[in-house]
mmCIF file with all atom_site columns, C-alpha atoms in Angstrom:
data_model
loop_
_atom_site.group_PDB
_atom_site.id
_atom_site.type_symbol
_atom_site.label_atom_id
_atom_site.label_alt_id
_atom_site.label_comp_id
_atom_site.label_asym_id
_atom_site.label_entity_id
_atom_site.label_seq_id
_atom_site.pdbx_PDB_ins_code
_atom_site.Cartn_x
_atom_site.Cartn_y
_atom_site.Cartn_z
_atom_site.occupancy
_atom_site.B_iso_or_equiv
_atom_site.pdbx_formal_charge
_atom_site.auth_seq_id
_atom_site.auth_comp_id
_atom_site.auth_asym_id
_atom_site.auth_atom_id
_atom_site.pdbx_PDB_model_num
ATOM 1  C CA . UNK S 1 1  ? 0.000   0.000  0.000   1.00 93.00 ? 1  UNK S CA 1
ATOM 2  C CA . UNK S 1 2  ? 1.040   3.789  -0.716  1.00 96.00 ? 2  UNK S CA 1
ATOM 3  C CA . UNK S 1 3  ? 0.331   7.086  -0.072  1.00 97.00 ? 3  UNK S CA 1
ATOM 4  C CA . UNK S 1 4  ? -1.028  8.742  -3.060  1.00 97.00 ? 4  UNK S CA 1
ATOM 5  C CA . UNK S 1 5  ? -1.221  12.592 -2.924  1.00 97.00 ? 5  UNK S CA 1
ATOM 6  C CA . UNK S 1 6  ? -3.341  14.535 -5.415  1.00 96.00 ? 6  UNK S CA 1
ATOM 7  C CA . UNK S 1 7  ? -1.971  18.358 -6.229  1.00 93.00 ? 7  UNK S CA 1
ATOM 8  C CA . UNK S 1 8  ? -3.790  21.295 -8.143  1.00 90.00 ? 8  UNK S CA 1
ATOM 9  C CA . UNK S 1 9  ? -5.590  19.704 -11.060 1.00 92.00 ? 9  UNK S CA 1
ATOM 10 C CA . UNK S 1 10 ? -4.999  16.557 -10.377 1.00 94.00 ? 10 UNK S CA 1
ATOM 11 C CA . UNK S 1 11 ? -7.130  16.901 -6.861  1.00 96.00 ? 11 UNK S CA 1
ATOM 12 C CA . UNK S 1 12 ? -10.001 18.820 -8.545  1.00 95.00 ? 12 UNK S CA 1
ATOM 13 C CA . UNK S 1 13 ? -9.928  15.692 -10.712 1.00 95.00 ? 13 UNK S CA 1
ATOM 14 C CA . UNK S 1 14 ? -9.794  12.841 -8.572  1.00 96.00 ? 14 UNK S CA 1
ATOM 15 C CA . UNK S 1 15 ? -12.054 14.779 -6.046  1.00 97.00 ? 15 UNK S CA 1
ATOM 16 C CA . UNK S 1 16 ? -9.896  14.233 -2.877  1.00 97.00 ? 16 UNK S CA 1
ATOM 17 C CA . UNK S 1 17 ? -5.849  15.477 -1.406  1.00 97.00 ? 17 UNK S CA 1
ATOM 18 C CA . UNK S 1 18 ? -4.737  11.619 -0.870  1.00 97.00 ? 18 UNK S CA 1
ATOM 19 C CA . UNK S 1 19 ? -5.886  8.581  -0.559  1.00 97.00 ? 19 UNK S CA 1
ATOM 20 C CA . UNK S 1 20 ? -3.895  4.981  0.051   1.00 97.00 ? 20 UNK S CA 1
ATOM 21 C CA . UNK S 1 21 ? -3.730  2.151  -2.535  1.00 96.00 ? 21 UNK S CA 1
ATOM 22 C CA . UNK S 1 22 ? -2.990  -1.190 -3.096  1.00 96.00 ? 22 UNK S CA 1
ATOM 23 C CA . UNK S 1 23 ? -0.740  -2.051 -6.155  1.00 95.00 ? 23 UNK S CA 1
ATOM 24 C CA . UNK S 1 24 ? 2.309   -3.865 -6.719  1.00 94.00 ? 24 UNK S CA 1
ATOM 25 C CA . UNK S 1 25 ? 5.520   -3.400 -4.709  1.00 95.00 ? 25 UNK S CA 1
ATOM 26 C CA . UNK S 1 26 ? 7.335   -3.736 -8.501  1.00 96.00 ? 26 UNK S CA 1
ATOM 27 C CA . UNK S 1 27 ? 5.976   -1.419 -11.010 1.00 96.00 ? 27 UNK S CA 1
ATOM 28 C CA . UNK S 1 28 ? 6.697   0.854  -13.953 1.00 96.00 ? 28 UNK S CA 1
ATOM 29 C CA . UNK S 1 29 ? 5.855   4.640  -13.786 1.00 93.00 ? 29 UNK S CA 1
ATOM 30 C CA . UNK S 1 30 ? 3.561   3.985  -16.013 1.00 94.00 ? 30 UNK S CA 1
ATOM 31 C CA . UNK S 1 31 ? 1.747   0.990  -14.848 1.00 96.00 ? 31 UNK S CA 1
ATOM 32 C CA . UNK S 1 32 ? 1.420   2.824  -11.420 1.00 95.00 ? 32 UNK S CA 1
ATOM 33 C CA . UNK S 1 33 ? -0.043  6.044  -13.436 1.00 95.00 ? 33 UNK S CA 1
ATOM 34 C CA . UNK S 1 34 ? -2.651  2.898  -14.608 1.00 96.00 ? 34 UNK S CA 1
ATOM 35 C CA . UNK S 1 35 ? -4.028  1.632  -11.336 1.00 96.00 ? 35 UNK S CA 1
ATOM 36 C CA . UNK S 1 36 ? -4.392  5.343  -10.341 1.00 96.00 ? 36 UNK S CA 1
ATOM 37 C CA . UNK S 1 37 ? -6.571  6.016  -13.767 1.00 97.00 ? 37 UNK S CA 1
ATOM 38 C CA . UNK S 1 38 ? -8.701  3.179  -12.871 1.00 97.00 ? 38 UNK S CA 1
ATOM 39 C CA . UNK S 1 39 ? -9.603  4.305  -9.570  1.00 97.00 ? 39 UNK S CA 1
ATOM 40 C CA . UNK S 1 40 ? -10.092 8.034  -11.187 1.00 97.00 ? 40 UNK S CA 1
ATOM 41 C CA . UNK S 1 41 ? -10.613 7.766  -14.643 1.00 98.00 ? 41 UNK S CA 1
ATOM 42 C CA . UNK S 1 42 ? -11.141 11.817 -14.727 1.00 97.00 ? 42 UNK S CA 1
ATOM 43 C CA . UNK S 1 43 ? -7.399  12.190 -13.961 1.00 96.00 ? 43 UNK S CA 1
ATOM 44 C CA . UNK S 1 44 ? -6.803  10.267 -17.965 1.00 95.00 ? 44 UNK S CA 1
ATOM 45 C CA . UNK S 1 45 ? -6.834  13.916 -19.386 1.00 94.00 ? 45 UNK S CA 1
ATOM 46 C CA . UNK S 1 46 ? -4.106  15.202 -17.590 1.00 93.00 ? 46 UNK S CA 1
ATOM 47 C CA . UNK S 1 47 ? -1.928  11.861 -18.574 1.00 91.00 ? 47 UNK S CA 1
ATOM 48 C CA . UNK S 1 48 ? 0.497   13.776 -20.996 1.00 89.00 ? 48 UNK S CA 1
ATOM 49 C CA . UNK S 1 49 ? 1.216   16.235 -18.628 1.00 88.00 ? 49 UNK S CA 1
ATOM 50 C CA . UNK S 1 50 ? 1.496   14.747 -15.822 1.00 88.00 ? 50 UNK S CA 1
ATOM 51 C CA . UNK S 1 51 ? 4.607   14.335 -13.311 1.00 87.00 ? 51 UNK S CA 1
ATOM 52 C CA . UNK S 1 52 ? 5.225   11.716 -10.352 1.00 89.00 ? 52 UNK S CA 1
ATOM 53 C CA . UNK S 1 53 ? 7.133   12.456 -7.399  1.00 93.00 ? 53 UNK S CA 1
ATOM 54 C CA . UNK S 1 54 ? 8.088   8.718  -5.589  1.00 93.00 ? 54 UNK S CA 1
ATOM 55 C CA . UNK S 1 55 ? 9.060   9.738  -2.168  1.00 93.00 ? 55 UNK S CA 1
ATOM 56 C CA . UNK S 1 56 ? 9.837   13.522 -3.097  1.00 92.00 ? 56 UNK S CA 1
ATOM 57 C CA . UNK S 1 57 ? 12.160  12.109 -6.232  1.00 93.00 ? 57 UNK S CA 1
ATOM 58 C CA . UNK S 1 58 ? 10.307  13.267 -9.776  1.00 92.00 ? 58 UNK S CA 1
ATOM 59 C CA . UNK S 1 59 ? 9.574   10.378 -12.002 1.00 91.00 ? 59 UNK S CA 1
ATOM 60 C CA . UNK S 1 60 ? 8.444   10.835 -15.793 1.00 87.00 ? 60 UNK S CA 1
ATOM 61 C CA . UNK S 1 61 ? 5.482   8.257  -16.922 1.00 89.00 ? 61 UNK S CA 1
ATOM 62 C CA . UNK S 1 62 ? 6.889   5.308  -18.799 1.00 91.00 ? 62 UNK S CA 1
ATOM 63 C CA . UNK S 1 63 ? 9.278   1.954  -18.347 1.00 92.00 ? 63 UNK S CA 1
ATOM 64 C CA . UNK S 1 64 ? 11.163  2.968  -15.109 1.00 90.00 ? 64 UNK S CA 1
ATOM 65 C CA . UNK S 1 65 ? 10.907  0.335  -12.712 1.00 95.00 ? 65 UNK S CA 1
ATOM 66 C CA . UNK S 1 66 ? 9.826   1.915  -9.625  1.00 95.00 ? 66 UNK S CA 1
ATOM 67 C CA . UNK S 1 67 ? 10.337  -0.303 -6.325  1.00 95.00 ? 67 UNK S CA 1
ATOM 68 C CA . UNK S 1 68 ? 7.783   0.422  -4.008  1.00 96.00 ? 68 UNK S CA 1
ATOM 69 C CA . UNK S 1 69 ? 7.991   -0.136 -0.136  1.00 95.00 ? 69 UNK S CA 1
ATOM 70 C CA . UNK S 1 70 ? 4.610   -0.057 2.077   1.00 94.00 ? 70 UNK S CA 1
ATOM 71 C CA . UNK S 1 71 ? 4.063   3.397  2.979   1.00 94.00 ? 71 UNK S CA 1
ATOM 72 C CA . UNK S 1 72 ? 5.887   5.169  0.446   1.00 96.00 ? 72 UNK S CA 1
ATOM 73 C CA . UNK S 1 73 ? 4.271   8.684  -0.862  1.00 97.00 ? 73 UNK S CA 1
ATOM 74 C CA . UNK S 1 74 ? 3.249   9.366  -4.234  1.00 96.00 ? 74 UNK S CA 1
ATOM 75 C CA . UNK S 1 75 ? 2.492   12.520 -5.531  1.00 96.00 ? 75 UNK S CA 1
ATOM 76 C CA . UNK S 1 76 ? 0.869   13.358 -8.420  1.00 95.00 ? 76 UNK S CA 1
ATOM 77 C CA . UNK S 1 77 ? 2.030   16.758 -9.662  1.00 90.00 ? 77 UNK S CA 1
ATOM 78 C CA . UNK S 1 78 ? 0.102   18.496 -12.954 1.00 80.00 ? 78 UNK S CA 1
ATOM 79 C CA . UNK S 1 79 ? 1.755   21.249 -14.776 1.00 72.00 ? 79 UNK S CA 1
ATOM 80 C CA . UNK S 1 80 ? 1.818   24.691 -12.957 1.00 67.00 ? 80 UNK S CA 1
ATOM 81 C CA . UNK S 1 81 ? 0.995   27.970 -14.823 1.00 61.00 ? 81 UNK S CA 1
ATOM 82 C CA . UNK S 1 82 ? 1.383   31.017 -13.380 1.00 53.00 ? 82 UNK S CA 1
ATOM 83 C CA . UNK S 1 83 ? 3.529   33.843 -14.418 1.00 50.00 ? 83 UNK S CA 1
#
């Protein structure tokens, strides 16, 4: 199980701040971005844009094999405008 926490758009989206999962203690970015889509399918439309941060390290979406340990925070970071 993990910590998953929800930023900006990606909170508006998934309707909640965090939230604690069940996947696989072996995953790829990508896979993990997955099981989080099929829990909140809303968050899909932010998929391109979208950046991990596996306990406060940033991970891109795709093959990286991401070893998870019970507990461990994920945070799901959107792009942020501002000027």
């Amino acid at each position: 199980q993990v910590s998953v926490l929800y930023f900006a758009r990606s909170a508006e989206l998934a309707g909640l701040r965090c939230e604690t999962l069940s996947v696989p203690r072996q995953i790829t970015s990508l896979q993990l971005w997955e099981e989080i889509v099929k829990v909140h399918p809303r968050l899909a439309v932010i998929r391109d844009q979208v950046v991990f941060a596996v306990q406060q390290e940033y991970v891109l979406l795709g093959d990286q094999l991401l070893v998870l340990q019970p507990g461990d925070e994920v945070a799901i970071i959107p792009p942020i405008s501002g000027g």
